[in-house]
mmCIF file of C-alpha atoms and ligand atoms in Angstrom:
data_model
loop_
_atom_site.group_PDB
_atom_site.id
_atom_site.type_symbol
_atom_site.label_atom_id
_atom_site.label_comp_id
_atom_site.label_asym_id
_atom_site.label_seq_id
_atom_site.Cartn_x
_atom_site.Cartn_y
_atom_site.Cartn_z
ATOM 1 C CA UNK A 1 -3.375 -4.083 -20.140
ATOM 2 C CA UNK A 2 -0.376 -1.779 -20.370
ATOM 3 C CA UNK A 3 -0.376 0.979 -17.718
ATOM 4 C CA UNK A 4 1.203 4.214 -18.898
ATOM 5 C CA UNK A 5 2.368 7.108 -16.722
ATOM 6 C CA UNK A 6 2.156 10.376 -18.675
ATOM 7 C CA UNK A 7 2.794 14.000 -17.813
ATOM 8 C CA UNK A 8 -0.228 16.282 -18.128
ATOM 9 C CA UNK A 9 -0.262 17.685 -21.686
ATOM 10 C CA UNK A 10 -3.033 18.386 -24.179
ATOM 11 C CA UNK A 11 -2.308 14.954 -25.717
ATOM 12 C CA UNK A 12 -2.518 12.998 -22.460
ATOM 13 C CA UNK A 13 -5.632 14.966 -21.441
ATOM 14 C CA UNK A 14 -7.443 14.110 -24.689
ATOM 15 C CA UNK A 15 -6.420 10.472 -24.291
ATOM 16 C CA UNK A 16 -7.755 10.552 -20.727
ATOM 17 C CA UNK A 17 -11.033 12.046 -21.927
ATOM 18 C CA UNK A 18 -11.428 9.229 -24.554
ATOM 19 C CA UNK A 19 -10.862 6.581 -21.843
ATOM 20 C CA UNK A 20 -13.424 8.259 -19.525
ATOM 21 C CA UNK A 21 -16.058 8.639 -22.277
ATOM 22 C CA UNK A 22 -15.666 4.946 -23.020
ATOM 23 C CA UNK A 23 -16.401 4.016 -19.397
ATOM 24 C CA UNK A 24 -12.711 3.460 -18.415
ATOM 25 C CA UNK A 25 -10.677 4.484 -15.397
ATOM 26 C CA UNK A 26 -7.848 7.103 -15.286
ATOM 27 C CA UNK A 27 -5.691 7.953 -12.261
ATOM 28 C CA UNK A 28 -5.378 11.684 -11.610
ATOM 29 C CA UNK A 29 -3.290 13.766 -9.252
ATOM 30 C CA UNK A 30 -4.877 15.988 -6.616
ATOM 31 C CA UNK A 31 -3.328 18.141 -3.919
ATOM 32 C CA UNK A 32 -4.268 15.596 -1.251
ATOM 33 C CA UNK A 33 -3.610 12.105 -2.737
ATOM 34 C CA UNK A 34 -4.006 10.571 -6.212
ATOM 35 C CA UNK A 35 -7.528 9.468 -7.267
ATOM 36 C CA UNK A 36 -8.862 6.709 -9.455
ATOM 37 C CA UNK A 37 -11.279 8.563 -11.703
ATOM 38 C CA UNK A 38 -14.332 7.452 -13.665
ATOM 39 C CA UNK A 39 -17.483 9.030 -15.051
ATOM 40 C CA UNK A 40 -19.982 9.481 -12.130
ATOM 41 C CA UNK A 41 -22.889 9.395 -14.585
ATOM 42 C CA UNK A 42 -21.871 6.025 -16.012
ATOM 43 C CA UNK A 43 -23.092 3.089 -13.910
ATOM 44 C CA UNK A 44 -20.648 0.627 -15.432
ATOM 45 C CA UNK A 45 -17.657 3.006 -14.934
ATOM 46 C CA UNK A 46 -18.564 3.394 -11.253
ATOM 47 C CA UNK A 47 -18.901 -0.364 -10.871
ATOM 48 C CA UNK A 48 -15.492 -0.823 -12.453
ATOM 49 C CA UNK A 49 -13.860 1.485 -9.891
ATOM 50 C CA UNK A 50 -15.219 -0.605 -6.979
ATOM 51 C CA UNK A 51 -13.938 -3.760 -8.721
ATOM 52 C CA UNK A 52 -10.520 -2.467 -9.633
ATOM 53 C CA UNK A 53 -9.944 -1.100 -6.149
ATOM 54 C CA UNK A 54 -11.473 -4.047 -4.303
ATOM 55 C CA UNK A 55 -13.616 -1.562 -2.386
ATOM 56 C CA UNK A 56 -16.482 -2.695 -0.191
ATOM 57 C CA UNK A 57 -19.763 -1.983 -1.932
ATOM 58 C CA UNK A 58 -21.162 0.079 0.957
ATOM 59 C CA UNK A 59 -18.415 2.697 1.043
ATOM 60 C CA UNK A 60 -19.561 5.676 -1.141
ATOM 61 C CA UNK A 61 -17.416 7.728 -3.526
ATOM 62 C CA UNK A 62 -16.703 11.440 -3.878
ATOM 63 C CA UNK A 63 -17.708 13.202 -7.145
ATOM 64 C CA UNK A 64 -14.989 15.650 -8.296
ATOM 65 C CA UNK A 65 -15.726 18.654 -10.496
ATOM 66 C CA UNK A 66 -13.755 21.612 -11.854
ATOM 67 C CA UNK A 67 -14.129 25.085 -10.318
ATOM 68 C CA UNK A 68 -16.315 26.428 -13.120
ATOM 69 C CA UNK A 69 -18.726 23.454 -12.988
ATOM 70 C CA UNK A 70 -22.395 24.288 -12.485
ATOM 71 C CA UNK A 71 -23.129 22.497 -9.234
ATOM 72 C CA UNK A 72 -26.909 22.730 -9.765
ATOM 73 C CA UNK A 73 -26.391 19.913 -12.334
ATOM 74 C CA UNK A 74 -25.788 17.486 -9.463
ATOM 75 C CA UNK A 75 -27.143 19.103 -6.261
ATOM 76 C CA UNK A 76 -30.103 21.301 -5.336
ATOM 77 C CA UNK A 77 -30.201 21.826 -1.562
ATOM 78 C CA UNK A 78 -27.405 24.280 -0.811
ATOM 79 C CA UNK A 79 -27.533 26.145 2.508
ATOM 80 C CA UNK A 80 -25.910 29.612 2.676
ATOM 81 C CA UNK A 81 -23.180 28.313 5.037
ATOM 82 C CA UNK A 82 -22.137 25.712 2.354
ATOM 83 C CA UNK A 83 -21.690 28.553 -0.110
ATOM 84 C CA UNK A 84 -19.594 30.417 2.462
ATOM 85 C CA UNK A 85 -17.409 27.274 2.881
ATOM 86 C CA UNK A 86 -16.926 26.979 -0.865
ATOM 87 C CA UNK A 87 -15.932 30.620 -1.084
ATOM 88 C CA UNK A 88 -13.473 30.279 1.794
ATOM 89 C CA UNK A 89 -11.826 26.959 0.939
ATOM 90 C CA UNK A 90 -12.557 25.779 -2.611
ATOM 91 C CA UNK A 91 -10.942 24.766 -4.809
ATOM 92 C CA UNK A 92 -9.087 22.913 -2.078
ATOM 93 C CA UNK A 93 -8.990 19.839 0.222
ATOM 94 C CA UNK A 94 -12.588 20.055 1.475
ATOM 95 C CA UNK A 95 -15.350 17.693 0.372
ATOM 96 C CA UNK A 96 -18.925 18.759 1.084
ATOM 97 C CA UNK A 97 -21.744 16.190 1.528
ATOM 98 C CA UNK A 98 -25.136 17.440 0.163
ATOM 99 C CA UNK A 99 -28.529 15.741 -0.092
ATOM 100 C CA UNK A 100 -28.447 13.666 -3.253
ATOM 101 C CA UNK A 101 -30.668 14.449 -6.233
ATOM 102 C CA UNK A 102 -30.281 11.159 -8.095
ATOM 103 C CA UNK A 103 -28.428 12.754 -10.996
ATOM 104 C CA UNK A 104 -25.299 10.626 -10.788
ATOM 105 C CA UNK A 105 -25.140 6.795 -10.870
ATOM 106 C CA UNK A 106 -26.884 5.344 -7.799
ATOM 107 C CA UNK A 107 -23.767 3.286 -7.151
ATOM 108 C CA UNK A 108 -21.823 6.457 -6.220
ATOM 109 C CA UNK A 109 -23.538 6.918 -2.857
ATOM 110 C CA UNK A 110 -24.143 3.237 -2.102
ATOM 111 C CA UNK A 111 -27.748 3.765 -0.979
ATOM 112 C CA UNK A 112 -27.064 6.852 1.196
ATOM 113 C CA UNK A 113 -29.345 9.863 0.563
ATOM 114 C CA UNK A 114 -26.348 12.115 0.148
ATOM 115 C CA UNK A 115 -23.665 12.976 -2.440
ATOM 116 C CA UNK A 116 -20.080 14.004 -1.589
ATOM 117 C CA UNK A 117 -18.658 16.652 -3.956
ATOM 118 C CA UNK A 118 -15.049 17.880 -4.105
ATOM 119 C CA UNK A 119 -13.395 20.661 -6.168
ATOM 120 C CA UNK A 120 -9.658 19.897 -6.006
ATOM 121 C CA UNK A 121 -7.122 22.711 -6.255
ATOM 122 C CA UNK A 122 -4.355 20.792 -8.089
ATOM 123 C CA UNK A 123 -3.844 22.371 -11.536
ATOM 124 C CA UNK A 124 -3.570 18.946 -13.164
ATOM 125 C CA UNK A 125 -6.804 17.807 -11.578
ATOM 126 C CA UNK A 126 -8.524 20.983 -12.686
ATOM 127 C CA UNK A 127 -7.205 20.538 -16.268
ATOM 128 C CA UNK A 128 -8.466 16.952 -16.429
ATOM 129 C CA UNK A 129 -11.837 17.807 -14.923
ATOM 130 C CA UNK A 130 -12.293 20.740 -17.321
ATOM 131 C CA UNK A 131 -11.299 18.528 -20.285
ATOM 132 C CA UNK A 132 -14.024 15.940 -19.474
ATOM 133 C CA UNK A 133 -16.488 18.491 -18.018
ATOM 134 C CA UNK A 134 -18.225 15.699 -16.098
ATOM 135 C CA UNK A 135 -18.522 14.776 -12.444
ATOM 136 C CA UNK A 136 -15.688 12.270 -11.887
ATOM 137 C CA UNK A 137 -15.855 9.838 -8.989
ATOM 138 C CA UNK A 138 -12.375 9.304 -7.588
ATOM 139 C CA UNK A 139 -11.540 7.231 -4.540
ATOM 140 C CA UNK A 140 -7.906 7.373 -3.450
ATOM 141 C CA UNK A 141 -5.904 5.428 -6.056
ATOM 142 C CA UNK A 142 -4.747 2.588 -3.768
ATOM 143 C CA UNK A 143 -5.968 -0.980 -3.491
ATOM 144 C CA UNK A 144 -8.588 -1.148 -0.716
ATOM 145 C CA UNK A 145 -6.928 -1.009 2.777
ATOM 146 C CA UNK A 146 -3.533 -0.189 1.371
ATOM 147 C CA UNK A 147 -1.748 3.120 1.960
ATOM 148 C CA UNK A 148 -3.088 6.070 -0.142
ATOM 149 C CA UNK A 149 -0.862 7.239 -3.016
ATOM 150 C CA UNK A 150 0.938 10.526 -3.085
ATOM 151 C CA UNK A 151 2.824 9.970 -6.372
ATOM 152 C CA UNK A 152 2.196 8.444 -9.787
ATOM 153 C CA UNK A 153 4.619 5.612 -8.930
ATOM 154 C CA UNK A 154 2.547 4.715 -5.836
ATOM 155 C CA UNK A 155 -0.477 4.337 -8.093
ATOM 156 C CA UNK A 156 1.546 2.231 -10.568
ATOM 157 C CA UNK A 157 2.606 -0.084 -7.733
ATOM 158 C CA UNK A 158 -1.016 -0.910 -6.916
ATOM 159 C CA UNK A 159 -2.611 -0.860 -10.400
ATOM 160 C CA UNK A 160 -0.025 -1.880 -12.921
ATOM 161 C CA UNK A 161 -1.807 -3.862 -15.641
ATOM 162 C CA UNK A 162 -5.270 -2.923 -14.260
ATOM 163 C CA UNK A 163 -5.731 0.675 -15.589
ATOM 164 C CA UNK A 164 -4.544 2.216 -18.871
ATOM 165 C CA UNK A 165 -3.372 5.663 -17.823
ATOM 166 C CA UNK A 166 -1.915 7.506 -14.793
ATOM 167 C CA UNK A 167 -1.739 11.294 -15.229
ATOM 168 C CA UNK A 168 1.469 12.357 -13.460
ATOM 169 C CA UNK A 169 1.083 15.654 -11.619
ATOM 170 C CA UNK A 170 4.111 15.264 -9.299
ATOM 171 C CA UNK A 171 4.016 14.567 -5.575
ATOM 172 C CA UNK A 172 0.795 15.470 -3.737
ATOM 173 C CA UNK A 173 1.688 18.280 -1.388
ATOM 174 C CA UNK A 174 -1.194 17.822 1.090
ATOM 175 C CA UNK A 175 -0.467 14.194 1.746
ATOM 176 C CA UNK A 176 -3.677 13.129 3.539
ATOM 177 C CA UNK A 177 -7.205 13.016 2.057
ATOM 178 C CA UNK A 178 -9.669 15.901 2.072
ATOM 179 C CA UNK A 179 -11.782 16.840 5.020
ATOM 180 C CA UNK A 180 -15.243 15.374 4.497
ATOM 181 C CA UNK A 181 -17.941 17.719 5.894
ATOM 182 C CA UNK A 182 -21.711 17.102 5.968
ATOM 183 C CA UNK A 183 -23.694 20.178 4.993
ATOM 184 C CA UNK A 184 -27.182 18.648 5.105
ATOM 185 C CA UNK A 185 -28.111 19.942 8.529
ATOM 186 C CA UNK A 186 -28.213 23.260 10.409
ATOM 187 C CA UNK A 187 -24.475 23.217 11.121
ATOM 188 C CA UNK A 188 -21.613 21.574 9.269
ATOM 189 C CA UNK A 189 -20.352 18.272 10.658
ATOM 190 C CA UNK A 190 -16.885 16.908 9.935
ATOM 191 C CA UNK A 191 -17.184 13.205 9.008
ATOM 192 C CA UNK A 192 -13.490 12.689 8.140
ATOM 193 C CA UNK A 193 -10.806 15.050 9.494
ATOM 194 C CA UNK A 194 -8.271 16.393 7.032
ATOM 195 C CA UNK A 195 -6.272 19.409 5.976
ATOM 196 C CA UNK A 196 -9.083 21.929 6.485
ATOM 197 C CA UNK A 197 -9.705 21.720 10.209
ATOM 198 C CA UNK A 198 -12.949 21.824 12.183
ATOM 199 C CA UNK A 199 -11.723 25.069 13.795
ATOM 200 C CA UNK A 200 -11.126 26.687 10.354
ATOM 201 C CA UNK A 201 -14.673 25.721 9.291
ATOM 202 C CA UNK A 202 -16.166 27.038 12.521
ATOM 203 C CA UNK A 203 -14.236 30.301 12.113
ATOM 204 C CA UNK A 204 -15.992 30.887 8.739
ATOM 205 C CA UNK A 205 -19.556 29.775 9.594
ATOM 206 C CA UNK A 206 -19.711 30.169 13.377
ATOM 207 C CA UNK A 207 -20.003 26.452 14.364
ATOM 208 C CA UNK A 208 -18.895 23.045 13.239
ATOM 209 C CA UNK A 209 -19.409 19.648 14.900
ATOM 210 C CA UNK A 210 -17.344 16.524 14.664
ATOM 211 C CA UNK A 211 -18.971 13.192 13.958
ATOM 212 C CA UNK A 212 -18.063 10.206 16.014
ATOM 213 C CA UNK A 213 -19.772 6.977 14.961
ATOM 214 C CA UNK A 214 -21.603 5.086 17.660
ATOM 215 C CA UNK A 215 -20.571 1.503 17.033
ATOM 216 C CA UNK A 216 -23.020 0.247 19.669
ATOM 217 C CA UNK A 217 -26.028 1.435 17.628
ATOM 218 C CA UNK A 218 -27.345 -0.519 14.697
ATOM 219 C CA UNK A 219 -28.162 2.642 12.711
ATOM 220 C CA UNK A 220 -26.186 3.072 9.547
ATOM 221 C CA UNK A 221 -23.128 5.280 10.097
ATOM 222 C CA UNK A 222 -22.961 8.545 8.197
ATOM 223 C CA UNK A 223 -19.643 7.923 6.535
ATOM 224 C CA UNK A 224 -19.035 4.171 6.052
ATOM 225 C CA UNK A 225 -15.319 4.680 5.350
ATOM 226 C CA UNK A 226 -14.722 5.367 9.023
ATOM 227 C CA UNK A 227 -15.454 1.689 9.839
ATOM 228 C CA UNK A 228 -12.756 0.114 7.835
ATOM 229 C CA UNK A 229 -9.136 -0.688 8.507
ATOM 230 C CA UNK A 230 -7.306 1.570 6.095
ATOM 231 C CA UNK A 231 -4.045 3.008 4.919
ATOM 232 C CA UNK A 232 -2.039 -0.004 6.049
ATOM 233 C CA UNK A 233 1.511 -0.838 4.959
ATOM 234 C CA UNK A 234 2.187 -4.515 4.252
ATOM 235 C CA UNK A 235 4.611 -4.932 7.121
ATOM 236 C CA UNK A 236 3.699 -5.578 10.801
ATOM 237 C CA UNK A 237 2.906 -2.325 12.596
ATOM 238 C CA UNK A 238 2.961 -1.394 16.271
ATOM 239 C CA UNK A 239 1.751 1.977 17.570
ATOM 240 C CA UNK A 240 2.966 3.425 20.834
ATOM 241 C CA UNK A 241 1.453 6.452 22.620
ATOM 242 C CA UNK A 242 3.482 9.677 22.762
ATOM 243 C CA UNK A 243 4.581 9.003 26.369
ATOM 244 C CA UNK A 244 5.583 5.392 25.615
ATOM 245 C CA UNK A 245 8.857 6.220 23.927
ATOM 246 C CA UNK A 246 10.949 4.010 26.257
ATOM 247 C CA UNK A 247 8.557 1.097 25.771
ATOM 248 C CA UNK A 248 8.876 1.574 21.999
ATOM 249 C CA UNK A 249 12.669 1.451 22.210
ATOM 250 C CA UNK A 250 12.568 -1.803 24.237
ATOM 251 C CA UNK A 251 10.155 -3.228 21.738
ATOM 252 C CA UNK A 252 12.541 -2.379 18.875
ATOM 253 C CA UNK A 253 15.470 -4.037 20.704
ATOM 254 C CA UNK A 254 13.425 -7.174 21.418
ATOM 255 C CA UNK A 255 12.201 -7.488 17.805
ATOM 256 C CA UNK A 256 15.693 -7.042 16.457
ATOM 257 C CA UNK A 257 16.936 -9.741 18.830
ATOM 258 C CA UNK A 258 14.394 -12.039 17.191
ATOM 259 C CA UNK A 259 16.056 -11.413 13.841
ATOM 260 C CA UNK A 260 13.399 -8.940 12.551
ATOM 261 C CA UNK A 261 14.343 -5.852 10.559
ATOM 262 C CA UNK A 262 12.902 -2.903 12.461
ATOM 263 C CA UNK A 263 12.169 0.685 11.339
ATOM 264 C CA UNK A 264 10.830 3.510 13.458
ATOM 265 C CA UNK A 265 8.360 6.136 12.318
ATOM 266 C CA UNK A 266 8.370 9.215 14.527
ATOM 267 C CA UNK A 267 8.526 13.017 14.604
ATOM 268 C CA UNK A 268 11.975 14.606 14.266
ATOM 269 C CA UNK A 269 12.036 15.744 17.896
ATOM 270 C CA UNK A 270 12.487 12.195 19.271
ATOM 271 C CA UNK A 271 14.354 10.566 16.352
ATOM 272 C CA UNK A 272 17.754 10.701 18.111
ATOM 273 C CA UNK A 273 16.472 8.295 20.758
ATOM 274 C CA UNK A 274 16.237 5.587 18.074
ATOM 275 C CA UNK A 275 19.693 6.137 16.578
ATOM 276 C CA UNK A 276 20.460 2.353 16.411
ATOM 277 C CA UNK A 277 17.505 1.806 14.079
ATOM 278 C CA UNK A 278 16.372 3.024 10.677
ATOM 279 C CA UNK A 279 14.282 6.110 11.469
ATOM 280 C CA UNK A 280 11.592 7.350 9.027
ATOM 281 C CA UNK A 281 11.250 10.994 10.018
ATOM 282 C CA UNK A 282 7.765 12.438 9.891
ATOM 283 C CA UNK A 283 9.127 16.023 10.262
ATOM 284 C CA UNK A 284 8.501 18.687 12.821
ATOM 285 C CA UNK A 285 5.419 20.584 11.714
ATOM 286 C CA UNK A 286 1.866 19.392 11.098
ATOM 287 C CA UNK A 287 2.020 20.108 7.412
ATOM 288 C CA UNK A 288 5.307 18.154 7.089
ATOM 289 C CA UNK A 289 3.779 15.229 8.970
ATOM 290 C CA UNK A 290 0.641 15.177 6.740
ATOM 291 C CA UNK A 291 2.817 15.480 3.636
ATOM 292 C CA UNK A 292 5.212 12.669 4.527
ATOM 293 C CA UNK A 293 2.985 10.138 6.335
ATOM 294 C CA UNK A 294 1.830 8.018 3.386
ATOM 295 C CA UNK A 295 5.083 8.010 1.426
ATOM 296 C CA UNK A 296 6.903 6.900 4.617
ATOM 297 C CA UNK A 297 4.364 4.110 5.316
ATOM 298 C CA UNK A 298 4.946 2.888 1.698
ATOM 299 C CA UNK A 299 8.716 3.112 2.201
ATOM 300 C CA UNK A 300 8.391 1.121 5.491
ATOM 301 C CA UNK A 301 6.771 -1.863 3.838
ATOM 302 C CA UNK A 302 9.770 -2.091 1.460
ATOM 303 C CA UNK A 303 12.510 -1.935 4.091
ATOM 304 C CA UNK A 304 11.381 -3.573 7.297
ATOM 305 C CA UNK A 305 9.479 -6.482 8.839
ATOM 306 C CA UNK A 306 8.179 -4.449 11.768
ATOM 307 C CA UNK A 307 7.332 -0.782 11.782
ATOM 308 C CA UNK A 308 7.387 0.766 15.269
ATOM 309 C CA UNK A 309 5.520 4.052 15.486
ATOM 310 C CA UNK A 310 5.389 6.641 18.226
ATOM 311 C CA UNK A 311 2.481 9.131 18.103
ATOM 312 C CA UNK A 312 3.623 12.715 17.663
ATOM 313 C CA UNK A 313 3.043 15.116 20.556
ATOM 314 C CA UNK A 314 0.781 17.604 18.713
ATOM 315 C CA UNK A 315 -2.824 16.464 18.608
ATOM 316 C CA UNK A 316 -4.787 19.464 17.403
ATOM 317 C CA UNK A 317 -5.660 21.047 14.041
ATOM 318 C CA UNK A 318 -4.303 19.157 11.032
ATOM 319 C CA UNK A 319 -2.888 16.554 13.509
ATOM 320 C CA UNK A 320 -6.431 15.313 14.149
ATOM 321 C CA UNK A 321 -6.419 14.032 10.512
ATOM 322 C CA UNK A 322 -2.799 12.796 10.615
ATOM 323 C CA UNK A 323 -3.459 10.845 13.876
ATOM 324 C CA UNK A 324 -6.699 9.446 12.465
ATOM 325 C CA UNK A 325 -4.771 8.008 9.492
ATOM 326 C CA UNK A 326 -1.782 6.883 11.582
ATOM 327 C CA UNK A 327 -3.972 4.996 14.078
ATOM 328 C CA UNK A 328 -5.917 3.279 11.327
ATOM 329 C CA UNK A 329 -2.726 2.359 9.471
ATOM 330 C CA UNK A 330 -1.067 0.920 12.525
ATOM 331 C CA UNK A 331 -3.935 -0.835 14.290
ATOM 332 C CA UNK A 332 -3.780 -4.623 14.086
ATOM 333 C CA UNK A 333 -7.527 -4.902 14.450
ATOM 334 C CA UNK A 334 -9.591 -5.160 11.266
ATOM 335 C CA UNK A 335 -12.709 -3.152 12.231
ATOM 336 C CA UNK A 336 -15.507 -4.162 9.905
ATOM 337 C CA UNK A 337 -19.241 -4.412 10.255
HETATM 338 O O1 TXA B 1 -8.739 13.823 -0.847
HETATM 339 C C1 TXA B 1 -9.648 13.052 -1.159
HETATM 340 O O2 TXA B 1 -10.828 13.112 -0.721
HETATM 341 C C2 TXA B 1 -9.257 11.895 -2.162
HETATM 342 C C3 TXA B 1 -8.856 12.536 -3.478
HETATM 343 C C4 TXA B 1 -8.571 11.507 -4.534
HETATM 344 O O3 TXA B 1 -9.804 13.468 -3.869
HETATM 345 N N1 TXA B 1 -10.299 10.969 -2.275
HETATM 346 C C5 TXA B 1 -10.674 10.119 -1.300
HETATM 347 O O4 TXA B 1 -11.646 9.187 -1.636
HETATM 348 O O5 TXA B 1 -10.088 10.056 -0.247
HETATM 349 P P1 TXA B 1 -11.957 7.903 -0.813
HETATM 350 O O6 TXA B 1 -12.985 7.202 -1.639
HETATM 351 O O7 TXA B 1 -10.702 7.153 -0.581
HETATM 352 O O8 TXA B 1 -12.590 8.363 0.497
HETATM 353 C C6 TXA B 1 -13.906 8.984 0.461
HETATM 354 C C7 TXA B 1 -14.442 9.115 1.882
HETATM 355 C C8 TXA B 1 -14.838 7.772 2.472
HETATM 356 O O9 TXA B 1 -14.540 7.795 3.844
HETATM 357 C C9 TXA B 1 -16.367 7.720 2.225
HETATM 358 O O10 TXA B 1 -17.034 6.920 3.167
HETATM 359 C C10 TXA B 1 -16.689 9.208 2.389
HETATM 360 O O11 TXA B 1 -15.635 9.870 1.774
HETATM 361 N N2 TXA B 1 -17.940 9.519 1.650
HETATM 362 C C11 TXA B 1 -18.134 9.498 0.318
HETATM 363 N N3 TXA B 1 -19.419 9.823 0.000
HETATM 364 C C12 TXA B 1 -20.020 10.050 1.150
HETATM 365 C C13 TXA B 1 -21.338 10.445 1.502
HETATM 366 N N4 TXA B 1 -22.314 10.580 0.626
HETATM 367 N N5 TXA B 1 -21.609 10.596 2.806
HETATM 368 C C14 TXA B 1 -20.654 10.417 3.749
HETATM 369 N N6 TXA B 1 -19.386 10.079 3.501
HETATM 370 C C15 TXA B 1 -19.053 9.887 2.215
HETATM 371 MG MG1 MG B 2 -9.286 6.060 0.434
#
């Protein structure tokens, strides 16, 4: 299969629609990362997405809809605070998890009694979702465990020959995936941290909890994605704590002495300390770090044998999401159940 990258025009949108209506897969841009889209109502299309991506069959997908879509077509229980969150943040990088109603393919939620729904802000995503006027499941458009894509070229690198069309909407400005927030209970619960922070959600609705899976219990975790090693570049990775900068430098020197090509991923403030090495600069602000993280991880795998990372100093707000991704990308342990 030939994989084409096309700008978003009325022609490419109608081509995308034809592919979707025939049960195929189309990659689409969003403001967070690119997604691998298929018709959520079509069992075979959903199955194909799991296959193409190599995704574990117990990790559910998010259904994406345009901002004018009638949500009562796919959900019914909708507490007032969920409406308040939609008004405050959507369209945007926030996914809400509602009780499911069985109206999309059962494969979408992988047996969970819930459905995750996202209304992306990206104009290209909105145009595509309006064109098809269907709920579109779209996991991040990377091979399972690989780094999420923030450009059409990243998607091409992972899926050349496997999907027919990538809609090119430029670089994703957000850079890390949406915040996933459960709205099935009395208060919202963040299942995956992201660009909309727990504090921002609490400021709108009064309270917001953060879910931490209890790996010691046998009960099924609320968001299976949190269990998997993710977002990893294909080079060796080593993560040092913020205060271990000197240790990181000694490690770089030792690896280089072994003949390895070393690159360092760190915030701008400490980059000068690694002047003898290739430094991939994350930036100085939390939005810069979110925006650059994945593209730098993809660059790292092309230029080095070992990526040495030092955690940024800031740990709050958007950095909760950035650190969550960084730690998963750079852990050497494959956490699976
Ligand atoms: O920003 C994003 O959310 C991107 C773009 C493409 O929209 N999509 C994305 O999809 O990150 P994916 O499949 O890579 O991650 C979806 C996450 C996983 O951690 C999954 O476990 C969780 O959302 N999830 C999906 N449905 C869920 C549900 N019903 N309950 C709890 N967690 C769910
Ligand atoms: Mg993903």
